[in-house]
Amino acid sequence: MTTQIATYTAETAGTWQLGDRTVNRIGFGAMRLTGMPWDPAPRSREGAIDVLRHAVELGVDHIDTAAFYFLPTRASNELIATALQPYAEQPVIATKVGPSRSRDGGWEPYARPDQLRAQVEENIRQLGRDHLDVVNLRWGSGLTKEAGSIAEHVGALTELRDLGLLRHIGVSNVSIEQLREALEVTPVVEVQNRYGLTERTDDDILALCGERGIAFVPFFAMGAALPGAIPGGAVDSTGKLEVAQVAAVHGATPSQVRLAWTLHRGAHVLAIPGTGDLGHLEENVAAGALRLTDDELALLDGVRLA
Ligand SMILES: NC(=O)c1ccc[n+]([C@@H]2O[C@H](COP(=O)([O-])OP(=O)(O)OC[C@H]3O[C@@H](n4cnc5c(N)ncnc54)[C@H](OP(=O)(O)O)[C@@H]3O)[C@@H](O)[C@H]2O)c1
């Protein structure tokens, strides 16, 4: 396959029923749109808007965002609203509540249950919507999971759903016990956890989601958060020869192989690769067309971080 050609659209990855909406399994993560705080300069506003509009042109109809994705002069929600309003039927926008960031970048990981309404309303205002499609309760101070009951927070979200402020509830960065706890309170449409070829600790959660008809939405699926990761390199981000080998056979990049591998983990897996780069966007969408053979999957399944 020719992996950089925009003729591959998000439909080639197949679809999933996310709550009351059918979405293509290749979506988009908005965290990288602004650039990151440690980048020398923010990404251009025009460039971010081009990426969002092109994503929708390519059939992306599931966008992940958060009110806490911002730099001093750019915010992901505001860029989405600017790029995509007036919203047509698409896309489904999933956001996250729980943490918040102050203007100076200070991070407050845990909102109280009674503070979630203000966070939901903040997302609605910023996105220019009347309600939110999917709201994930994001748990934890950083990238590791943290214990604690999430039942009260999930319960607070069900009240906001009853008020019509949101349609569906998801959870993020949770353990399997916390997912089970949430399911005691309400149906959950998605679990968004860190997962990928070399981040396999959530295989059990992925399986439970499959059994329960819940979307499993991995973040850092291309290995972006790994030490020394260079997702764009000619070699795999962690130097895994197997990934590069499979990529070479398909004329694909290691990032595409990693994305395709996650999609092969189950029909309920939805990809949300993050990028602020038009070329990477096209590659990521094209990864949904990559079909890995059983032998390739067996080779990749054997890959583990040393
Ligand atoms: N729930 C949570 O706690 C949580 C945490 C983190 C992220 N998220 C969500 O998950 C989404 C995905 O995570 P992420 O964006 O950090 O990580 P990612 O999707 O694993 O990787 C993004 C990184 O890879 C680069 N990249 C993207 N496409 C590429 C390609 N085709 N070839 C080479 N490099 C490529 C990006 O740089 P360029 O921009 O230069 O392409 C960026 O540095 C985020 O956007 C966000 O919506 C959720």
mmCIF file of C-alpha atoms and ligand atoms in Angstrom:
data_model
loop_
_atom_site.group_PDB
_atom_site.id
_atom_site.type_symbol
_atom_site.label_atom_id
_atom_site.label_comp_id
_atom_site.label_asym_id
_atom_site.label_seq_id
_atom_site.Cartn_x
_atom_site.Cartn_y
_atom_site.Cartn_z
ATOM 1 C CA MET A 1 0.000 0.000 0.000
ATOM 2 C CA THR A 2 1.056 3.597 -0.491
ATOM 3 C CA THR A 3 0.706 4.947 2.977
ATOM 4 C CA GLN A 4 0.835 8.711 2.538
ATOM 5 C CA ILE A 5 -1.912 9.070 -0.021
ATOM 6 C CA ALA A 6 -5.020 10.891 1.125
ATOM 7 C CA THR A 7 -7.241 8.512 -0.842
ATOM 8 C CA TYR A 8 -7.367 6.363 2.287
ATOM 9 C CA THR A 9 -10.204 7.646 4.395
ATOM 10 C CA ALA A 10 -11.188 6.836 7.943
ATOM 11 C CA GLU A 11 -13.980 4.563 6.688
ATOM 12 C CA THR A 12 -11.415 1.947 5.699
ATOM 13 C CA ALA A 13 -10.859 1.168 9.385
ATOM 14 C CA GLY A 14 -14.479 0.091 9.866
ATOM 15 C CA THR A 15 -16.991 1.504 12.316
ATOM 16 C CA TRP A 16 -18.082 1.179 15.943
ATOM 17 C CA GLN A 17 -21.301 2.137 17.675
ATOM 18 C CA LEU A 18 -20.230 4.705 20.271
ATOM 19 C CA GLY A 19 -23.313 5.381 22.330
ATOM 20 C CA ASP A 20 -25.994 6.626 19.956
ATOM 21 C CA ARG A 21 -23.560 7.352 17.113
ATOM 22 C CA THR A 22 -21.648 5.231 14.645
ATOM 23 C CA VAL A 23 -18.041 6.375 14.324
ATOM 24 C CA ASN A 24 -15.111 5.356 12.177
ATOM 25 C CA ARG A 25 -12.508 3.458 14.141
ATOM 26 C CA ILE A 26 -9.753 5.885 13.174
ATOM 27 C CA GLY A 27 -10.361 9.089 15.055
ATOM 28 C CA PHE A 28 -8.208 12.024 16.104
ATOM 29 C CA GLY A 29 -6.619 13.174 19.359
ATOM 30 C CA ALA A 30 -6.505 16.949 19.784
ATOM 31 C CA MET A 31 -3.762 17.175 22.403
ATOM 32 C CA ARG A 32 -0.991 17.813 19.887
ATOM 33 C CA LEU A 33 -2.792 20.525 17.954
ATOM 34 C CA THR A 34 -1.410 23.412 19.938
ATOM 35 C CA GLY A 35 2.085 22.009 20.277
ATOM 36 C CA MET A 36 3.319 21.022 23.716
ATOM 37 C CA PRO A 37 4.479 23.303 26.556
ATOM 38 C CA TRP A 38 8.097 22.252 26.033
ATOM 39 C CA ASP A 39 8.072 22.967 22.287
ATOM 40 C CA PRO A 40 10.049 26.094 21.374
ATOM 41 C CA ALA A 41 6.969 27.813 19.880
ATOM 42 C CA PRO A 42 3.270 27.056 19.675
ATOM 43 C CA ARG A 43 2.048 25.535 16.446
ATOM 44 C CA SER A 44 0.378 27.959 14.108
ATOM 45 C CA ARG A 45 -3.339 28.519 14.517
ATOM 46 C CA GLU A 46 -3.875 28.174 10.753
ATOM 47 C CA GLY A 47 -1.946 24.905 10.664
ATOM 48 C CA ALA A 48 -4.034 23.423 13.488
ATOM 49 C CA ILE A 49 -7.262 24.490 11.802
ATOM 50 C CA ASP A 50 -6.094 22.929 8.522
ATOM 51 C CA VAL A 51 -5.352 19.661 10.299
ATOM 52 C CA LEU A 52 -8.795 19.546 11.918
ATOM 53 C CA ARG A 53 -10.650 20.367 8.713
ATOM 54 C CA HIS A 54 -8.613 17.869 6.734
ATOM 55 C CA ALA A 55 -9.269 15.202 9.372
ATOM 56 C CA VAL A 56 -13.008 15.649 8.875
ATOM 57 C CA GLU A 57 -12.531 15.651 5.077
ATOM 58 C CA LEU A 58 -10.776 12.311 5.466
ATOM 59 C CA GLY A 59 -13.782 10.894 7.292
ATOM 60 C CA VAL A 60 -12.624 11.322 10.884
ATOM 61 C CA ASP A 61 -15.784 11.636 12.951
ATOM 62 C CA HIS A 62 -14.498 10.979 16.480
ATOM 63 C CA ILE A 63 -12.314 13.636 18.092
ATOM 64 C CA ASP A 64 -10.830 13.441 21.563
ATOM 65 C CA THR A 65 -10.130 16.647 23.448
ATOM 66 C CA ALA A 66 -10.074 18.309 26.888
ATOM 67 C CA ALA A 67 -10.408 21.807 28.292
ATOM 68 C CA PHE A 68 -6.993 21.306 29.892
ATOM 69 C CA TYR A 69 -5.254 20.988 26.481
ATOM 70 C CA PHE A 70 -4.015 24.537 26.083
ATOM 71 C CA LEU A 71 -1.005 26.789 25.843
ATOM 72 C CA PRO A 72 -1.137 30.491 26.785
ATOM 73 C CA THR A 73 -2.273 31.450 23.283
ATOM 74 C CA ARG A 74 -3.937 28.279 21.934
ATOM 75 C CA ALA A 75 -6.512 25.836 23.224
ATOM 76 C CA SER A 76 -7.601 22.597 21.574
ATOM 77 C CA ASN A 77 -11.306 23.131 22.256
ATOM 78 C CA GLU A 78 -11.226 26.634 20.827
ATOM 79 C CA LEU A 79 -9.368 25.409 17.718
ATOM 80 C CA ILE A 80 -11.955 22.657 17.222
ATOM 81 C CA ALA A 81 -14.808 25.142 17.524
ATOM 82 C CA THR A 82 -13.134 27.571 15.129
ATOM 83 C CA ALA A 83 -12.291 24.898 12.571
ATOM 84 C CA LEU A 84 -15.496 22.910 12.571
ATOM 85 C CA GLN A 85 -18.381 25.265 13.334
ATOM 86 C CA PRO A 86 -21.062 25.269 12.195
ATOM 87 C CA TYR A 87 -21.002 21.616 13.145
ATOM 88 C CA ALA A 88 -22.693 19.288 10.721
ATOM 89 C CA GLU A 89 -23.926 15.923 12.042
ATOM 90 C CA GLN A 90 -20.310 14.947 12.613
ATOM 91 C CA PRO A 91 -18.032 14.622 14.504
ATOM 92 C CA VAL A 92 -18.553 12.934 17.863
ATOM 93 C CA ILE A 93 -16.465 14.911 20.342
ATOM 94 C CA ALA A 94 -15.250 13.165 23.460
ATOM 95 C CA THR A 95 -13.794 15.248 26.255
ATOM 96 C CA LYS A 96 -12.360 14.642 29.697
ATOM 97 C CA VAL A 97 -13.173 16.032 33.108
ATOM 98 C CA GLY A 98 -11.591 15.553 36.506
ATOM 99 C CA PRO A 99 -8.303 17.376 36.146
ATOM 100 C CA SER A 100 -7.923 21.069 35.502
ATOM 101 C CA ARG A 101 -5.080 23.407 34.702
ATOM 102 C CA SER A 102 -4.682 26.977 35.826
ATOM 103 C CA ARG A 103 -3.571 29.719 33.456
ATOM 104 C CA ASP A 104 0.051 29.319 34.500
ATOM 105 C CA GLY A 105 -0.125 25.612 33.727
ATOM 106 C CA GLY A 106 -0.598 24.463 37.339
ATOM 107 C CA TRP A 107 -2.240 21.032 37.415
ATOM 108 C CA GLU A 108 -5.075 20.075 39.765
ATOM 109 C CA PRO A 109 -5.716 16.384 39.087
ATOM 110 C CA TYR A 110 -8.898 15.836 41.025
ATOM 111 C CA ALA A 111 -12.112 17.799 40.860
ATOM 112 C CA ARG A 112 -14.673 17.067 43.545
ATOM 113 C CA PRO A 113 -17.872 15.485 42.218
ATOM 114 C CA ASP A 114 -19.711 18.776 42.720
ATOM 115 C CA GLN A 115 -17.120 20.561 40.554
ATOM 116 C CA LEU A 116 -17.708 18.384 37.502
ATOM 117 C CA ARG A 117 -20.704 20.376 36.326
ATOM 118 C CA ALA A 118 -18.592 23.507 35.912
ATOM 119 C CA GLN A 119 -16.030 21.509 33.928
ATOM 120 C CA VAL A 120 -18.701 20.034 31.662
ATOM 121 C CA GLU A 121 -20.186 23.476 31.087
ATOM 122 C CA GLU A 122 -16.726 24.897 30.360
ATOM 123 C CA ASN A 123 -16.252 22.288 27.610
ATOM 124 C CA ILE A 124 -19.714 23.006 26.190
ATOM 125 C CA ARG A 125 -18.969 26.747 26.048
ATOM 126 C CA GLN A 126 -15.527 26.315 24.517
ATOM 127 C CA LEU A 127 -16.706 23.821 21.910
ATOM 128 C CA GLY A 128 -19.798 25.837 21.021
ATOM 129 C CA ARG A 129 -22.153 22.923 21.550
ATOM 130 C CA ASP A 130 -25.414 22.541 23.441
ATOM 131 C CA HIS A 131 -24.281 19.303 25.049
ATOM 132 C CA LEU A 132 -21.275 16.986 25.032
ATOM 133 C CA ASP A 133 -21.345 13.663 23.192
ATOM 134 C CA VAL A 134 -18.995 11.696 25.451
ATOM 135 C CA VAL A 135 -17.462 12.791 28.756
ATOM 136 C CA ASN A 136 -14.650 10.707 30.217
ATOM 137 C CA LEU A 137 -13.900 10.880 33.905
ATOM 138 C CA ARG A 138 -10.084 11.102 33.873
ATOM 139 C CA TRP A 139 -8.525 9.687 37.048
ATOM 140 C CA GLY A 140 -5.023 10.184 38.412
ATOM 141 C CA SER A 141 -2.370 12.851 38.829
ATOM 142 C CA GLY A 142 -0.149 11.668 36.018
ATOM 143 C CA LEU A 143 0.195 8.769 33.656
ATOM 144 C CA THR A 144 0.158 6.040 36.277
ATOM 145 C CA LYS A 145 -3.124 4.759 37.632
ATOM 146 C CA GLU A 146 -4.190 5.767 41.099
ATOM 147 C CA ALA A 147 -6.399 3.860 43.471
ATOM 148 C CA GLY A 148 -9.600 5.297 44.866
ATOM 149 C CA SER A 149 -13.309 5.012 44.434
ATOM 150 C CA ILE A 150 -14.672 6.704 41.327
ATOM 151 C CA ALA A 151 -18.318 5.900 42.071
ATOM 152 C CA GLU A 152 -19.259 9.346 43.391
ATOM 153 C CA HIS A 153 -17.699 11.115 40.417
ATOM 154 C CA VAL A 154 -19.377 8.794 37.941
ATOM 155 C CA GLY A 155 -22.642 9.298 39.821
ATOM 156 C CA ALA A 156 -22.251 13.067 39.447
ATOM 157 C CA LEU A 157 -21.831 12.616 35.692
ATOM 158 C CA THR A 158 -25.055 10.585 35.503
ATOM 159 C CA GLU A 159 -26.874 13.576 37.019
ATOM 160 C CA LEU A 160 -25.413 15.841 34.347
ATOM 161 C CA ARG A 161 -26.495 13.324 31.723
ATOM 162 C CA ASP A 162 -30.026 13.423 33.156
ATOM 163 C CA LEU A 163 -29.927 17.223 32.805
ATOM 164 C CA GLY A 164 -29.039 16.840 29.113
ATOM 165 C CA LEU A 165 -25.560 18.342 29.457
ATOM 166 C CA LEU A 166 -23.926 15.185 28.138
ATOM 167 C CA ARG A 167 -25.016 12.050 26.313
ATOM 168 C CA HIS A 168 -22.557 9.335 27.307
ATOM 169 C CA ILE A 169 -20.073 8.586 30.054
ATOM 170 C CA GLY A 170 -16.593 7.110 29.737
ATOM 171 C CA VAL A 171 -13.646 6.607 32.083
ATOM 172 C CA SER A 172 -9.947 7.182 31.573
ATOM 173 C CA ASN A 173 -6.720 6.053 33.204
ATOM 174 C CA VAL A 174 -8.614 3.580 35.357
ATOM 175 C CA SER A 175 -7.908 0.135 36.751
ATOM 176 C CA ILE A 176 -10.126 -2.819 36.022
ATOM 177 C CA GLU A 177 -11.601 -2.532 39.529
ATOM 178 C CA GLN A 178 -12.490 1.105 38.903
ATOM 179 C CA LEU A 179 -14.062 0.200 35.570
ATOM 180 C CA ARG A 180 -16.171 -2.462 37.284
ATOM 181 C CA GLU A 181 -17.156 0.059 39.938
ATOM 182 C CA ALA A 182 -18.273 2.544 37.274
ATOM 183 C CA LEU A 183 -20.304 -0.157 35.553
ATOM 184 C CA GLU A 184 -22.196 -0.717 38.804
ATOM 185 C CA VAL A 185 -23.299 2.916 38.583
ATOM 186 C CA THR A 186 -24.065 3.362 34.885
ATOM 187 C CA PRO A 187 -23.371 2.105 31.377
ATOM 188 C CA VAL A 188 -19.942 3.223 30.172
ATOM 189 C CA VAL A 189 -19.335 3.747 26.442
ATOM 190 C CA GLU A 190 -15.560 4.065 26.434
ATOM 191 C CA VAL A 191 -12.419 3.388 28.401
ATOM 192 C CA GLN A 192 -9.486 5.587 27.437
ATOM 193 C CA ASN A 193 -6.271 4.193 28.838
ATOM 194 C CA ARG A 194 -2.605 4.164 27.925
ATOM 195 C CA TYR A 195 -2.017 1.153 25.736
ATOM 196 C CA GLY A 196 -0.017 0.016 22.762
ATOM 197 C CA LEU A 197 2.230 -2.649 21.372
ATOM 198 C CA THR A 198 4.810 -2.071 24.080
ATOM 199 C CA GLU A 199 2.326 -0.977 26.776
ATOM 200 C CA ARG A 200 0.325 -4.140 27.313
ATOM 201 C CA THR A 201 -0.635 -3.946 30.992
ATOM 202 C CA ASP A 202 -4.266 -3.277 30.090
ATOM 203 C CA ASP A 203 -4.853 -6.425 28.052
ATOM 204 C CA ASP A 204 -7.374 -7.487 30.715
ATOM 205 C CA ILE A 205 -9.294 -4.200 30.500
ATOM 206 C CA LEU A 206 -9.293 -4.373 26.708
ATOM 207 C CA ALA A 207 -10.785 -7.866 26.927
ATOM 208 C CA LEU A 208 -13.440 -6.830 29.457
ATOM 209 C CA CYS A 209 -14.418 -3.909 27.228
ATOM 210 C CA GLY A 210 -14.809 -6.295 24.310
ATOM 211 C CA GLU A 211 -17.083 -8.563 26.360
ATOM 212 C CA ARG A 212 -19.210 -5.647 27.543
ATOM 213 C CA GLY A 213 -19.467 -3.815 24.198
ATOM 214 C CA ILE A 214 -17.425 -0.853 25.470
ATOM 215 C CA ALA A 215 -15.051 1.025 23.183
ATOM 216 C CA PHE A 216 -11.412 0.731 24.230
ATOM 217 C CA VAL A 217 -9.594 3.906 23.173
ATOM 218 C CA PRO A 218 -5.835 3.741 23.690
ATOM 219 C CA PHE A 219 -3.716 6.832 24.121
ATOM 220 C CA PHE A 220 0.020 6.919 23.318
ATOM 221 C CA ALA A 221 -0.654 4.031 20.945
ATOM 222 C CA MET A 222 2.295 5.080 18.798
ATOM 223 C CA GLY A 223 4.552 5.026 21.812
ATOM 224 C CA ALA A 224 4.871 8.784 22.060
ATOM 225 C CA ALA A 225 5.345 8.811 25.805
ATOM 226 C CA LEU A 226 8.099 6.247 25.927
ATOM 227 C CA PRO A 227 11.568 7.459 26.911
ATOM 228 C CA GLY A 228 13.452 8.587 23.842
ATOM 229 C CA ALA A 229 10.488 7.874 21.599
ATOM 230 C CA ILE A 230 10.732 9.328 18.115
ATOM 231 C CA PRO A 231 7.484 8.202 16.502
ATOM 232 C CA GLY A 232 8.439 9.779 13.195
ATOM 233 C CA GLY A 233 11.758 8.011 12.858
ATOM 234 C CA ALA A 234 12.522 5.482 10.152
ATOM 235 C CA VAL A 235 13.026 2.919 12.893
ATOM 236 C CA ASP A 236 10.453 2.058 15.499
ATOM 237 C CA SER A 237 10.260 4.439 18.459
ATOM 238 C CA THR A 238 11.649 1.812 20.812
ATOM 239 C CA GLY A 239 13.945 0.259 18.268
ATOM 240 C CA LYS A 240 11.760 -2.814 17.918
ATOM 241 C CA LEU A 241 13.006 -4.558 14.804
ATOM 242 C CA GLU A 242 9.780 -6.523 14.394
ATOM 243 C CA VAL A 243 7.788 -3.307 13.943
ATOM 244 C CA ALA A 244 10.209 -1.953 11.371
ATOM 245 C CA GLN A 245 10.232 -5.328 9.587
ATOM 246 C CA VAL A 246 6.431 -5.461 9.236
ATOM 247 C CA ALA A 247 6.386 -1.794 8.230
ATOM 248 C CA ALA A 248 8.883 -2.444 5.439
ATOM 249 C CA VAL A 249 6.756 -5.274 4.006
ATOM 250 C CA HIS A 250 3.743 -2.970 3.713
ATOM 251 C CA GLY A 251 5.625 0.149 2.658
ATOM 252 C CA ALA A 252 4.289 1.642 5.876
ATOM 253 C CA THR A 253 5.894 3.503 8.762
ATOM 254 C CA PRO A 254 6.460 2.039 12.241
ATOM 255 C CA SER A 255 3.818 4.421 13.636
ATOM 256 C CA GLN A 256 1.278 3.075 11.154
ATOM 257 C CA VAL A 257 2.080 -0.492 12.133
ATOM 258 C CA ARG A 258 1.624 0.350 15.809
ATOM 259 C CA LEU A 259 -1.727 1.982 15.102
ATOM 260 C CA ALA A 260 -2.861 -0.905 12.901
ATOM 261 C CA TRP A 261 -1.809 -3.395 15.576
ATOM 262 C CA THR A 262 -4.080 -1.695 18.144
ATOM 263 C CA LEU A 263 -7.005 -1.808 15.706
ATOM 264 C CA HIS A 264 -6.390 -5.534 15.201
ATOM 265 C CA ARG A 265 -6.803 -6.093 18.958
ATOM 266 C CA GLY A 266 -10.575 -6.020 18.590
ATOM 267 C CA ALA A 267 -13.442 -4.452 16.697
ATOM 268 C CA HIS A 268 -14.124 -2.312 19.774
ATOM 269 C CA VAL A 269 -10.712 -0.593 19.697
ATOM 270 C CA LEU A 270 -10.830 3.000 18.449
ATOM 271 C CA ALA A 271 -7.634 4.860 17.566
ATOM 272 C CA ILE A 272 -7.176 8.547 18.419
ATOM 273 C CA PRO A 273 -3.672 9.334 17.114
ATOM 274 C CA GLY A 274 -2.626 12.850 17.951
ATOM 275 C CA THR A 275 -0.860 15.120 15.514
ATOM 276 C CA GLY A 276 -0.561 18.715 14.485
ATOM 277 C CA ASP A 277 0.986 17.735 11.157
ATOM 278 C CA LEU A 278 -0.979 17.253 7.923
ATOM 279 C CA GLY A 279 1.321 14.549 6.567
ATOM 280 C CA HIS A 280 1.136 12.578 9.806
ATOM 281 C CA LEU A 281 -2.642 12.955 9.812
ATOM 282 C CA GLU A 282 -2.856 11.347 6.367
ATOM 283 C CA GLU A 283 -0.521 8.553 7.419
ATOM 284 C CA ASN A 284 -2.527 7.898 10.562
ATOM 285 C CA VAL A 285 -5.810 7.713 8.678
ATOM 286 C CA ALA A 286 -4.196 5.433 6.093
ATOM 287 C CA ALA A 287 -3.094 3.100 8.913
ATOM 288 C CA GLY A 288 -6.732 2.079 9.200
ATOM 289 C CA ALA A 289 -6.408 0.400 5.813
ATOM 290 C CA LEU A 290 -3.394 -1.657 6.864
ATOM 291 C CA ARG A 291 -4.322 -5.332 7.162
ATOM 292 C CA LEU A 292 -1.807 -7.390 9.101
ATOM 293 C CA THR A 293 -1.508 -11.108 8.448
ATOM 294 C CA ASP A 294 -1.772 -13.705 11.202
ATOM 295 C CA ASP A 295 1.984 -14.283 10.990
ATOM 296 C CA GLU A 296 2.669 -10.573 11.327
ATOM 297 C CA LEU A 297 0.316 -10.301 14.274
ATOM 298 C CA ALA A 298 2.030 -13.252 15.946
ATOM 299 C CA LEU A 299 5.418 -11.603 15.393
ATOM 300 C CA LEU A 300 4.178 -8.304 16.810
ATOM 301 C CA ASP A 301 2.354 -9.934 19.714
ATOM 302 C CA GLY A 302 5.706 -11.346 20.798
ATOM 303 C CA VAL A 303 7.187 -7.869 21.141
ATOM 304 C CA ARG A 304 7.593 -6.643 24.691
ATOM 305 C CA LEU A 305 9.561 -3.864 26.256
ATOM 306 C CA ALA A 306 12.821 -5.273 27.582
HETATM 307 N N1 LIG B 1 -6.798 10.196 28.755
HETATM 308 C C1 LIG B 1 -5.556 10.574 28.917
HETATM 309 O O1 LIG B 1 -5.033 10.595 30.006
HETATM 310 C C2 LIG B 1 -4.755 10.989 27.714
HETATM 311 C C3 LIG B 1 -3.374 11.215 27.845
HETATM 312 C C4 LIG B 1 -2.664 11.582 26.714
HETATM 313 C C5 LIG B 1 -3.304 11.722 25.502
HETATM 314 N N2 LIG B 1 -4.651 11.511 25.408
HETATM 315 C C6 LIG B 1 -5.363 11.638 24.118
HETATM 316 O O2 LIG B 1 -4.824 10.671 23.258
HETATM 317 C C7 LIG B 1 -4.433 11.281 22.025
HETATM 318 C C8 LIG B 1 -3.255 10.519 21.483
HETATM 319 O O3 LIG B 1 -2.127 10.720 22.320
HETATM 320 P P1 LIG B 1 -0.810 11.540 21.851
HETATM 321 O O4 LIG B 1 -1.209 12.503 20.852
HETATM 322 O O5 LIG B 1 -0.043 12.102 22.931
HETATM 323 O O6 LIG B 1 0.135 10.416 21.495
HETATM 324 P P2 LIG B 1 0.253 9.609 20.256
HETATM 325 O O7 LIG B 1 -0.982 9.756 19.481
HETATM 326 O O8 LIG B 1 0.718 8.295 20.714
HETATM 327 O O9 LIG B 1 1.524 10.323 19.557
HETATM 328 C C9 LIG B 1 1.544 11.579 19.118
HETATM 329 C C10 LIG B 1 3.016 11.912 18.820
HETATM 330 O O10 LIG B 1 3.425 11.215 17.681
HETATM 331 C C11 LIG B 1 3.682 12.141 16.606
HETATM 332 N N3 LIG B 1 3.009 11.571 15.455
HETATM 333 C C12 LIG B 1 1.695 11.540 15.192
HETATM 334 N N4 LIG B 1 1.457 10.891 14.043
HETATM 335 C C13 LIG B 1 2.667 10.498 13.582
HETATM 336 C C14 LIG B 1 3.088 9.794 12.437
HETATM 337 N N5 LIG B 1 2.228 9.332 11.535
HETATM 338 N N6 LIG B 1 4.418 9.569 12.265
HETATM 339 C C15 LIG B 1 5.282 10.013 13.150
HETATM 340 N N7 LIG B 1 4.952 10.693 14.269
HETATM 341 C C16 LIG B 1 3.645 10.930 14.474
HETATM 342 C C17 LIG B 1 3.113 13.444 17.042
HETATM 343 O O11 LIG B 1 3.880 14.508 16.574
HETATM 344 P P3 LIG B 1 3.310 15.478 15.412
HETATM 345 O O12 LIG B 1 2.269 16.337 16.036
HETATM 346 O O13 LIG B 1 4.506 16.214 14.980
HETATM 347 O O14 LIG B 1 2.744 14.587 14.350
HETATM 348 C C18 LIG B 1 3.240 13.337 18.562
HETATM 349 O O15 LIG B 1 4.544 13.678 18.955
HETATM 350 C C19 LIG B 1 -4.123 12.722 22.419
HETATM 351 O O16 LIG B 1 -4.148 13.591 21.314
HETATM 352 C C20 LIG B 1 -5.192 12.997 23.434
HETATM 353 O O17 LIG B 1 -6.394 13.370 22.763
HETATM 354 C C21 LIG B 1 -5.376 11.125 26.491
#
